[in-house]
Amino acid sequence: MPDQPRARTAWHTATIVEKLAETPHAVRLTLAAPTWPGSEPGTHLDVRLTAPDGYQASRSYSVASSTPAGNVVLAIDELPDGEVSPFLVQDARPGDQLEIHGPLGSYFTWLPGRSDRPVQLIAGGSGVVPLYAIALAHDAAGDPAHLQLLYSVRTPAEVFFADELAALTGPTFGLDLVYTREAPHDWPDPIGRLTRETLAARTIPASQRPHIYVCGSTGFVETITPWLVDLGHSATDVLTERFGGL
Ligand SMILES: Cc1cc2nc3c(=O)[nH]c(=O)nc-3n(C[C@H](O)[C@H](O)[C@H](O)COP(=O)(O)OP(=O)(O)OC[C@H]3O[C@@H](n4cnc5c(N)ncnc54)[C@H](O)[C@@H]3O)c2cc1C
């Protein structure tokens, strides 16, 4: 008898059940996808849109949270000259249907209880989405490993999951923001892009052998990763997810 197709590789029909403003340029979409198998924190899925004339376009989006056979939460930043993200941010409405495929990207997952080494998360912009999923899972499991998120973002208004990340901070989760264009009044740190020096000063040192997850635009990831190796981290301890662009 031939093997049954595995549910995780199928395309699933999903209905948008909620659309919220995440930042001035991004939305949070909650999808109801009854056949979705659930996903490990850090993974992504492909969204496929089909136009009335049959034209299809698909793009990858990280899963912010999901439940087996239930809801899937995505956070999508609009690239003004893009094909798919302006549709999802501007035009998509609750009740609309799309297709999702996944979960994908098991190379970028973190699971509770696997290691007691600390975890350094490093995000640029919307690259925080899979790292937020990891922080949520860490909190839900009460995992004792220390998690630290260094999050580079243009302005305070553009912080994804701002309230949720603030609520997660505590003895085992630290949140450290770097603003590249504008900071809150009285912000103590310099405004500007992440530098090698900032990275050295504000991340878990190599001597503690953290697992490291870096996610953001391709340019962000390719800038940060060699600095981490220069700082003494083993390349095998650094996992990366590139969202595209420069
Ligand atoms: C594994 C993975 C997970 C992702 N998760 C998310 C997510 O959670 N949230 C999210 O908002 N996006 C995410 N992305 C990016 C997403 O897949 C799309 O690339 C993005 O939405 C742009 O699609 P588009 O059709 O609007 O633009 P396109 O029409 O594909 O591109 C328009 C222009 O923008 C450039 N571009 C494409 N992607 C980027 C980028 N990320 N940054 C800067 N410039 C870019 C292109 O080179 C092109 O010039 C993820 C990408 C990958 C590979």
mmCIF file of C-alpha atoms and ligand atoms in Angstrom:
data_model
loop_
_atom_site.group_PDB
_atom_site.id
_atom_site.type_symbol
_atom_site.label_atom_id
_atom_site.label_comp_id
_atom_site.label_asym_id
_atom_site.label_seq_id
_atom_site.Cartn_x
_atom_site.Cartn_y
_atom_site.Cartn_z
ATOM 1 C CA MET A 1 0.000 0.000 0.000
ATOM 2 C CA PRO A 2 1.480 3.400 -0.911
ATOM 3 C CA ASP A 3 2.435 5.706 1.948
ATOM 4 C CA GLN A 4 -0.240 8.182 2.928
ATOM 5 C CA PRO A 5 0.784 11.796 2.126
ATOM 6 C CA ARG A 6 2.103 13.469 5.263
ATOM 7 C CA ALA A 7 -0.223 16.216 6.482
ATOM 8 C CA ARG A 8 2.700 18.613 7.068
ATOM 9 C CA THR A 9 3.595 18.784 3.366
ATOM 10 C CA ALA A 10 0.057 19.590 2.196
ATOM 11 C CA TRP A 11 -1.431 22.910 1.212
ATOM 12 C CA HIS A 12 -4.009 23.889 3.802
ATOM 13 C CA THR A 13 -6.946 26.193 3.221
ATOM 14 C CA ALA A 14 -6.875 29.039 5.722
ATOM 15 C CA THR A 15 -9.398 31.767 6.455
ATOM 16 C CA ILE A 16 -8.355 35.131 7.829
ATOM 17 C CA VAL A 17 -10.277 35.487 11.088
ATOM 18 C CA GLU A 18 -8.585 38.592 12.481
ATOM 19 C CA LYS A 19 -6.465 41.400 11.090
ATOM 20 C CA LEU A 20 -4.824 43.865 13.463
ATOM 21 C CA ALA A 21 -2.359 46.696 12.954
ATOM 22 C CA GLU A 22 1.020 45.449 14.224
ATOM 23 C CA THR A 23 3.049 48.563 13.354
ATOM 24 C CA PRO A 24 2.279 51.496 11.019
ATOM 25 C CA HIS A 25 3.481 49.300 8.100
ATOM 26 C CA ALA A 26 2.645 45.787 9.283
ATOM 27 C CA VAL A 27 -0.360 43.673 10.190
ATOM 28 C CA ARG A 28 -0.950 40.699 12.414
ATOM 29 C CA LEU A 29 -3.115 38.095 10.696
ATOM 30 C CA THR A 30 -4.810 35.276 12.559
ATOM 31 C CA LEU A 31 -5.733 32.419 10.263
ATOM 32 C CA ALA A 32 -8.114 29.544 10.970
ATOM 33 C CA ALA A 33 -6.688 26.485 9.267
ATOM 34 C CA PRO A 34 -8.473 23.379 10.581
ATOM 35 C CA THR A 35 -6.034 20.910 8.948
ATOM 36 C CA TRP A 36 -2.844 22.723 10.059
ATOM 37 C CA PRO A 37 -0.721 20.220 12.012
ATOM 38 C CA GLY A 38 0.858 22.755 14.380
ATOM 39 C CA SER A 39 4.434 23.964 14.194
ATOM 40 C CA GLU A 40 7.607 24.121 16.224
ATOM 41 C CA PRO A 41 8.782 27.577 17.334
ATOM 42 C CA GLY A 42 11.037 29.202 14.730
ATOM 43 C CA THR A 43 9.495 27.579 11.657
ATOM 44 C CA HIS A 44 7.794 29.295 8.732
ATOM 45 C CA LEU A 45 5.166 28.512 6.130
ATOM 46 C CA ASP A 46 4.441 29.478 2.544
ATOM 47 C CA VAL A 47 1.375 31.572 1.796
ATOM 48 C CA ARG A 48 -0.126 31.124 -1.664
ATOM 49 C CA LEU A 49 -2.538 33.609 -3.177
ATOM 50 C CA THR A 50 -4.596 32.859 -6.262
ATOM 51 C CA ALA A 51 -6.083 35.684 -8.354
ATOM 52 C CA PRO A 52 -9.481 35.301 -10.093
ATOM 53 C CA ASP A 53 -7.634 34.686 -13.389
ATOM 54 C CA GLY A 54 -5.685 31.796 -11.809
ATOM 55 C CA TYR A 55 -2.385 33.682 -11.377
ATOM 56 C CA GLN A 56 -0.618 32.480 -8.221
ATOM 57 C CA ALA A 57 2.055 34.021 -6.017
ATOM 58 C CA SER A 58 3.579 32.574 -2.871
ATOM 59 C CA ARG A 59 5.905 33.934 -0.199
ATOM 60 C CA SER A 60 7.312 32.605 3.064
ATOM 61 C CA TYR A 61 6.180 33.933 6.448
ATOM 62 C CA SER A 62 7.365 32.906 9.881
ATOM 63 C CA VAL A 63 4.817 31.523 12.302
ATOM 64 C CA ALA A 64 4.444 33.801 15.321
ATOM 65 C CA SER A 65 2.279 31.229 17.047
ATOM 66 C CA SER A 66 0.110 28.321 16.075
ATOM 67 C CA THR A 67 -1.949 25.563 17.588
ATOM 68 C CA PRO A 68 -2.490 22.088 16.105
ATOM 69 C CA ALA A 69 -5.622 22.116 13.944
ATOM 70 C CA GLY A 70 -6.305 25.658 14.950
ATOM 71 C CA ASN A 71 -5.131 29.198 14.640
ATOM 72 C CA VAL A 72 -1.959 30.399 12.966
ATOM 73 C CA VAL A 73 -0.671 33.904 13.673
ATOM 74 C CA LEU A 74 1.550 35.723 11.157
ATOM 75 C CA ALA A 75 2.980 39.246 11.208
ATOM 76 C CA ILE A 76 3.578 40.808 7.821
ATOM 77 C CA ASP A 77 5.547 43.931 7.035
ATOM 78 C CA GLU A 78 4.660 45.799 3.850
ATOM 79 C CA LEU A 79 7.338 46.306 1.217
ATOM 80 C CA PRO A 80 5.792 49.159 -0.781
ATOM 81 C CA ASP A 81 7.069 47.891 -4.141
ATOM 82 C CA GLY A 82 6.347 44.245 -3.352
ATOM 83 C CA GLU A 83 3.849 41.897 -4.937
ATOM 84 C CA VAL A 84 2.396 39.909 -2.028
ATOM 85 C CA SER A 85 2.965 41.913 1.170
ATOM 86 C CA PRO A 86 0.999 45.038 0.031
ATOM 87 C CA PHE A 87 -1.973 42.796 -0.739
ATOM 88 C CA LEU A 88 -1.825 41.124 2.692
ATOM 89 C CA VAL A 89 -1.298 44.402 4.542
ATOM 90 C CA GLN A 90 -3.659 46.667 2.587
ATOM 91 C CA ASP A 91 -6.297 44.550 0.898
ATOM 92 C CA ALA A 92 -6.776 41.224 2.691
ATOM 93 C CA ARG A 93 -9.851 41.138 4.932
ATOM 94 C CA PRO A 94 -11.302 38.802 7.580
ATOM 95 C CA GLY A 95 -13.235 36.111 5.744
ATOM 96 C CA ASP A 96 -10.745 35.961 2.851
ATOM 97 C CA GLN A 97 -9.222 32.580 2.095
ATOM 98 C CA LEU A 98 -5.649 31.746 1.181
ATOM 99 C CA GLU A 99 -3.515 28.623 1.195
ATOM 100 C CA ILE A 100 -0.660 27.775 3.526
ATOM 101 C CA HIS A 101 2.021 25.113 3.193
ATOM 102 C CA GLY A 102 4.252 23.875 5.958
ATOM 103 C CA PRO A 103 5.552 23.995 8.587
ATOM 104 C CA LEU A 104 8.961 24.531 6.975
ATOM 105 C CA GLY A 105 12.455 25.318 8.231
ATOM 106 C CA SER A 106 13.090 22.809 11.010
ATOM 107 C CA TYR A 107 16.765 23.959 10.953
ATOM 108 C CA PHE A 108 15.714 27.152 12.767
ATOM 109 C CA THR A 109 13.710 25.741 15.677
ATOM 110 C CA TRP A 110 14.265 25.874 19.387
ATOM 111 C CA LEU A 111 12.551 23.355 21.639
ATOM 112 C CA PRO A 112 12.242 23.440 25.424
ATOM 113 C CA GLY A 113 14.326 21.009 27.439
ATOM 114 C CA ARG A 114 16.827 20.188 24.698
ATOM 115 C CA SER A 115 19.751 22.125 26.134
ATOM 116 C CA ASP A 116 20.535 24.071 29.271
ATOM 117 C CA ARG A 117 22.878 26.426 27.421
ATOM 118 C CA PRO A 118 21.719 30.064 27.181
ATOM 119 C CA VAL A 119 20.074 31.306 24.000
ATOM 120 C CA GLN A 120 20.884 34.574 22.240
ATOM 121 C CA LEU A 121 18.238 35.790 19.796
ATOM 122 C CA ILE A 122 19.186 38.617 17.407
ATOM 123 C CA ALA A 123 16.488 40.218 15.249
ATOM 124 C CA GLY A 124 16.320 42.956 12.662
ATOM 125 C CA GLY A 125 12.837 44.417 11.969
ATOM 126 C CA SER A 126 10.235 41.793 11.068
ATOM 127 C CA GLY A 127 12.942 39.166 11.648
ATOM 128 C CA VAL A 128 11.717 39.114 15.225
ATOM 129 C CA VAL A 129 8.666 37.007 14.265
ATOM 130 C CA PRO A 130 10.221 33.509 14.599
ATOM 131 C CA LEU A 131 12.255 34.663 17.606
ATOM 132 C CA TYR A 132 9.058 35.847 19.296
ATOM 133 C CA ALA A 133 7.668 32.335 18.686
ATOM 134 C CA ILE A 134 10.735 30.905 20.437
ATOM 135 C CA ALA A 135 10.356 33.318 23.374
ATOM 136 C CA LEU A 136 6.672 32.377 23.695
ATOM 137 C CA ALA A 137 7.474 28.654 23.721
ATOM 138 C CA HIS A 138 10.260 29.197 26.259
ATOM 139 C CA ASP A 139 7.837 31.026 28.536
ATOM 140 C CA ALA A 140 5.007 28.530 28.085
ATOM 141 C CA ALA A 141 7.328 25.651 28.997
ATOM 142 C CA GLY A 142 8.887 27.479 31.959
ATOM 143 C CA ASP A 143 12.251 26.451 30.508
ATOM 144 C CA PRO A 144 15.077 27.475 32.856
ATOM 145 C CA ALA A 145 17.618 28.265 30.082
ATOM 146 C CA HIS A 146 18.331 31.988 29.848
ATOM 147 C CA LEU A 147 17.022 33.670 26.680
ATOM 148 C CA GLN A 148 18.203 37.102 25.582
ATOM 149 C CA LEU A 149 16.756 39.025 22.616
ATOM 150 C CA LEU A 150 18.718 41.832 20.969
ATOM 151 C CA TYR A 151 16.237 43.535 18.642
ATOM 152 C CA SER A 152 17.290 46.152 16.110
ATOM 153 C CA VAL A 153 14.353 48.232 14.892
ATOM 154 C CA ARG A 154 13.907 51.632 13.270
ATOM 155 C CA THR A 155 11.565 53.341 15.738
ATOM 156 C CA PRO A 156 9.523 52.498 18.855
ATOM 157 C CA ALA A 157 6.333 52.357 16.753
ATOM 158 C CA GLU A 158 7.879 49.650 14.583
ATOM 159 C CA VAL A 159 8.539 47.136 17.362
ATOM 160 C CA PHE A 160 6.620 43.948 16.523
ATOM 161 C CA PHE A 161 4.842 42.258 19.448
ATOM 162 C CA ALA A 162 5.885 45.159 21.681
ATOM 163 C CA ASP A 163 3.435 44.494 24.515
ATOM 164 C CA GLU A 164 3.859 40.737 24.361
ATOM 165 C CA LEU A 165 7.659 40.906 24.432
ATOM 166 C CA ALA A 166 7.577 43.344 27.343
ATOM 167 C CA ALA A 167 5.251 40.986 29.213
ATOM 168 C CA LEU A 168 7.613 38.046 28.642
ATOM 169 C CA THR A 169 10.624 39.780 30.205
ATOM 170 C CA GLY A 170 11.676 38.374 33.553
ATOM 171 C CA PRO A 171 14.406 36.364 35.249
ATOM 172 C CA THR A 172 14.924 34.042 32.251
ATOM 173 C CA PHE A 173 14.076 36.377 29.342
ATOM 174 C CA GLY A 174 15.796 39.664 28.626
ATOM 175 C CA LEU A 175 14.780 42.147 25.905
ATOM 176 C CA ASP A 176 17.314 44.676 24.622
ATOM 177 C CA LEU A 177 16.237 47.126 21.902
ATOM 178 C CA VAL A 178 18.537 48.970 19.515
ATOM 179 C CA TYR A 179 16.818 51.839 17.658
ATOM 180 C CA THR A 180 18.289 52.715 14.295
ATOM 181 C CA ARG A 181 16.329 55.928 13.457
ATOM 182 C CA GLU A 182 14.383 57.247 16.439
ATOM 183 C CA ALA A 183 14.282 56.254 20.114
ATOM 184 C CA PRO A 184 11.923 57.012 23.005
ATOM 185 C CA HIS A 185 12.560 60.235 24.910
ATOM 186 C CA ASP A 186 15.533 59.864 27.303
ATOM 187 C CA TRP A 187 16.657 56.600 25.694
ATOM 188 C CA PRO A 188 20.121 55.992 27.191
ATOM 189 C CA ASP A 189 21.782 54.292 24.225
ATOM 190 C CA PRO A 190 23.002 55.740 20.935
ATOM 191 C CA ILE A 191 20.643 55.670 17.934
ATOM 192 C CA GLY A 192 22.039 53.873 14.912
ATOM 193 C CA ARG A 193 22.643 50.556 13.270
ATOM 194 C CA LEU A 194 24.008 47.652 15.265
ATOM 195 C CA THR A 195 27.780 47.724 15.391
ATOM 196 C CA ARG A 196 30.284 45.046 16.195
ATOM 197 C CA GLU A 197 30.964 46.859 19.489
ATOM 198 C CA THR A 198 27.269 46.901 20.447
ATOM 199 C CA LEU A 199 27.021 43.249 19.593
ATOM 200 C CA ALA A 200 30.039 42.467 21.782
ATOM 201 C CA ALA A 201 28.727 44.528 24.696
ATOM 202 C CA ARG A 202 25.074 43.483 24.612
ATOM 203 C CA THR A 203 25.006 39.788 23.779
ATOM 204 C CA ILE A 204 25.845 36.663 25.768
ATOM 205 C CA PRO A 205 29.620 36.144 25.576
ATOM 206 C CA ALA A 206 31.153 33.239 23.668
ATOM 207 C CA SER A 207 32.548 31.885 26.961
ATOM 208 C CA GLN A 208 28.956 30.910 27.915
ATOM 209 C CA ARG A 209 28.497 29.017 24.603
ATOM 210 C CA PRO A 210 25.014 30.343 23.771
ATOM 211 C CA HIS A 211 22.890 28.894 21.012
ATOM 212 C CA ILE A 212 22.401 31.881 18.685
ATOM 213 C CA TYR A 213 19.503 32.606 16.306
ATOM 214 C CA VAL A 214 19.848 35.524 13.875
ATOM 215 C CA CYS A 215 16.918 36.619 11.716
ATOM 216 C CA GLY A 216 16.206 39.617 9.500
ATOM 217 C CA SER A 217 16.879 40.892 6.008
ATOM 218 C CA THR A 218 19.646 39.124 4.142
ATOM 219 C CA GLY A 219 21.936 42.137 4.628
ATOM 220 C CA PHE A 220 21.294 42.194 8.372
ATOM 221 C CA VAL A 221 22.062 38.494 8.797
ATOM 222 C CA GLU A 222 25.170 38.648 6.627
ATOM 223 C CA THR A 223 26.506 41.622 8.571
ATOM 224 C CA ILE A 224 25.913 40.149 12.021
ATOM 225 C CA THR A 225 26.994 36.552 11.492
ATOM 226 C CA PRO A 226 30.709 37.130 10.745
ATOM 227 C CA TRP A 227 30.930 39.467 13.741
ATOM 228 C CA LEU A 228 29.643 36.667 15.976
ATOM 229 C CA VAL A 229 32.341 34.337 14.692
ATOM 230 C CA ASP A 230 34.938 37.116 15.223
ATOM 231 C CA LEU A 231 33.680 37.380 18.802
ATOM 232 C CA GLY A 232 34.584 33.740 19.369
ATOM 233 C CA HIS A 233 31.279 31.970 18.778
ATOM 234 C CA SER A 234 31.440 28.696 16.887
ATOM 235 C CA ALA A 235 29.761 28.988 13.474
ATOM 236 C CA THR A 236 27.878 25.780 14.292
ATOM 237 C CA ASP A 237 26.206 27.536 17.234
ATOM 238 C CA VAL A 238 24.826 30.309 14.994
ATOM 239 C CA LEU A 239 21.568 29.556 13.165
ATOM 240 C CA THR A 240 20.354 32.065 10.593
ATOM 241 C CA GLU A 241 17.130 32.885 8.770
ATOM 242 C CA ARG A 242 17.267 35.373 5.859
ATOM 243 C CA PHE A 243 14.048 37.163 4.928
ATOM 244 C CA GLY A 244 15.373 38.542 1.605
ATOM 245 C CA GLY A 245 16.263 42.018 0.383
ATOM 246 C CA LEU A 246 19.567 43.715 0.968
HETATM 247 C C1 LIG B 1 11.891 31.944 5.735
HETATM 248 C C2 LIG B 1 11.283 33.319 5.538
HETATM 249 C C3 LIG B 1 10.414 33.821 6.501
HETATM 250 C C4 LIG B 1 9.870 35.095 6.330
HETATM 251 N N1 LIG B 1 9.045 35.591 7.313
HETATM 252 C C5 LIG B 1 8.520 36.830 7.179
HETATM 253 C C6 LIG B 1 7.674 37.368 8.210
HETATM 254 O O1 LIG B 1 7.381 36.722 9.233
HETATM 255 N N2 LIG B 1 7.187 38.620 8.038
HETATM 256 C C7 LIG B 1 7.466 39.366 6.920
HETATM 257 O O2 LIG B 1 6.987 40.501 6.806
HETATM 258 N N3 LIG B 1 8.267 38.872 5.923
HETATM 259 C C8 LIG B 1 8.777 37.630 6.025
HETATM 260 N N4 LIG B 1 9.560 37.119 5.012
HETATM 261 C C9 LIG B 1 9.711 37.895 3.766
HETATM 262 C C10 LIG B 1 8.576 37.522 2.794
HETATM 263 O O3 LIG B 1 8.729 36.170 2.371
HETATM 264 C C11 LIG B 1 8.573 38.373 1.520
HETATM 265 O O4 LIG B 1 9.868 38.344 0.949
HETATM 266 C C12 LIG B 1 8.173 39.798 1.765
HETATM 267 O O5 LIG B 1 6.850 39.860 2.325
HETATM 268 C C13 LIG B 1 8.203 40.582 0.438
HETATM 269 O O6 LIG B 1 7.323 39.964 -0.456
HETATM 270 P P1 LIG B 1 6.665 40.855 -1.599
HETATM 271 O O7 LIG B 1 5.993 39.920 -2.553
HETATM 272 O O8 LIG B 1 5.836 41.951 -1.021
HETATM 273 O O9 LIG B 1 7.903 41.566 -2.292
HETATM 274 P P2 LIG B 1 8.648 41.073 -3.641
HETATM 275 O O10 LIG B 1 7.766 41.419 -4.802
HETATM 276 O O11 LIG B 1 9.067 39.658 -3.472
HETATM 277 O O12 LIG B 1 9.953 41.985 -3.600
HETATM 278 C C14 LIG B 1 9.876 43.408 -3.810
HETATM 279 C C15 LIG B 1 11.250 44.016 -3.587
HETATM 280 O O13 LIG B 1 11.625 43.925 -2.204
HETATM 281 C C16 LIG B 1 12.853 43.190 -2.045
HETATM 282 N N5 LIG B 1 12.671 42.343 -0.865
HETATM 283 C C17 LIG B 1 12.091 41.104 -0.810
HETATM 284 N N6 LIG B 1 12.065 40.672 0.473
HETATM 285 C C18 LIG B 1 12.619 41.646 1.227
HETATM 286 C C19 LIG B 1 12.859 41.800 2.618
HETATM 287 N N7 LIG B 1 12.509 40.827 3.514
HETATM 288 N N8 LIG B 1 13.429 42.939 3.047
HETATM 289 C C20 LIG B 1 13.756 43.928 2.173
HETATM 290 N N9 LIG B 1 13.551 43.851 0.844
HETATM 291 C C21 LIG B 1 13.004 42.725 0.367
HETATM 292 C C22 LIG B 1 13.003 42.390 -3.310
HETATM 293 O O14 LIG B 1 14.365 42.145 -3.580
HETATM 294 C C23 LIG B 1 12.364 43.307 -4.360
HETATM 295 O O15 LIG B 1 13.259 44.302 -4.772
HETATM 296 C C24 LIG B 1 10.151 35.858 5.172
HETATM 297 C C25 LIG B 1 11.010 35.341 4.205
HETATM 298 C C26 LIG B 1 11.574 34.088 4.376
HETATM 299 C C27 LIG B 1 12.504 33.546 3.309
#
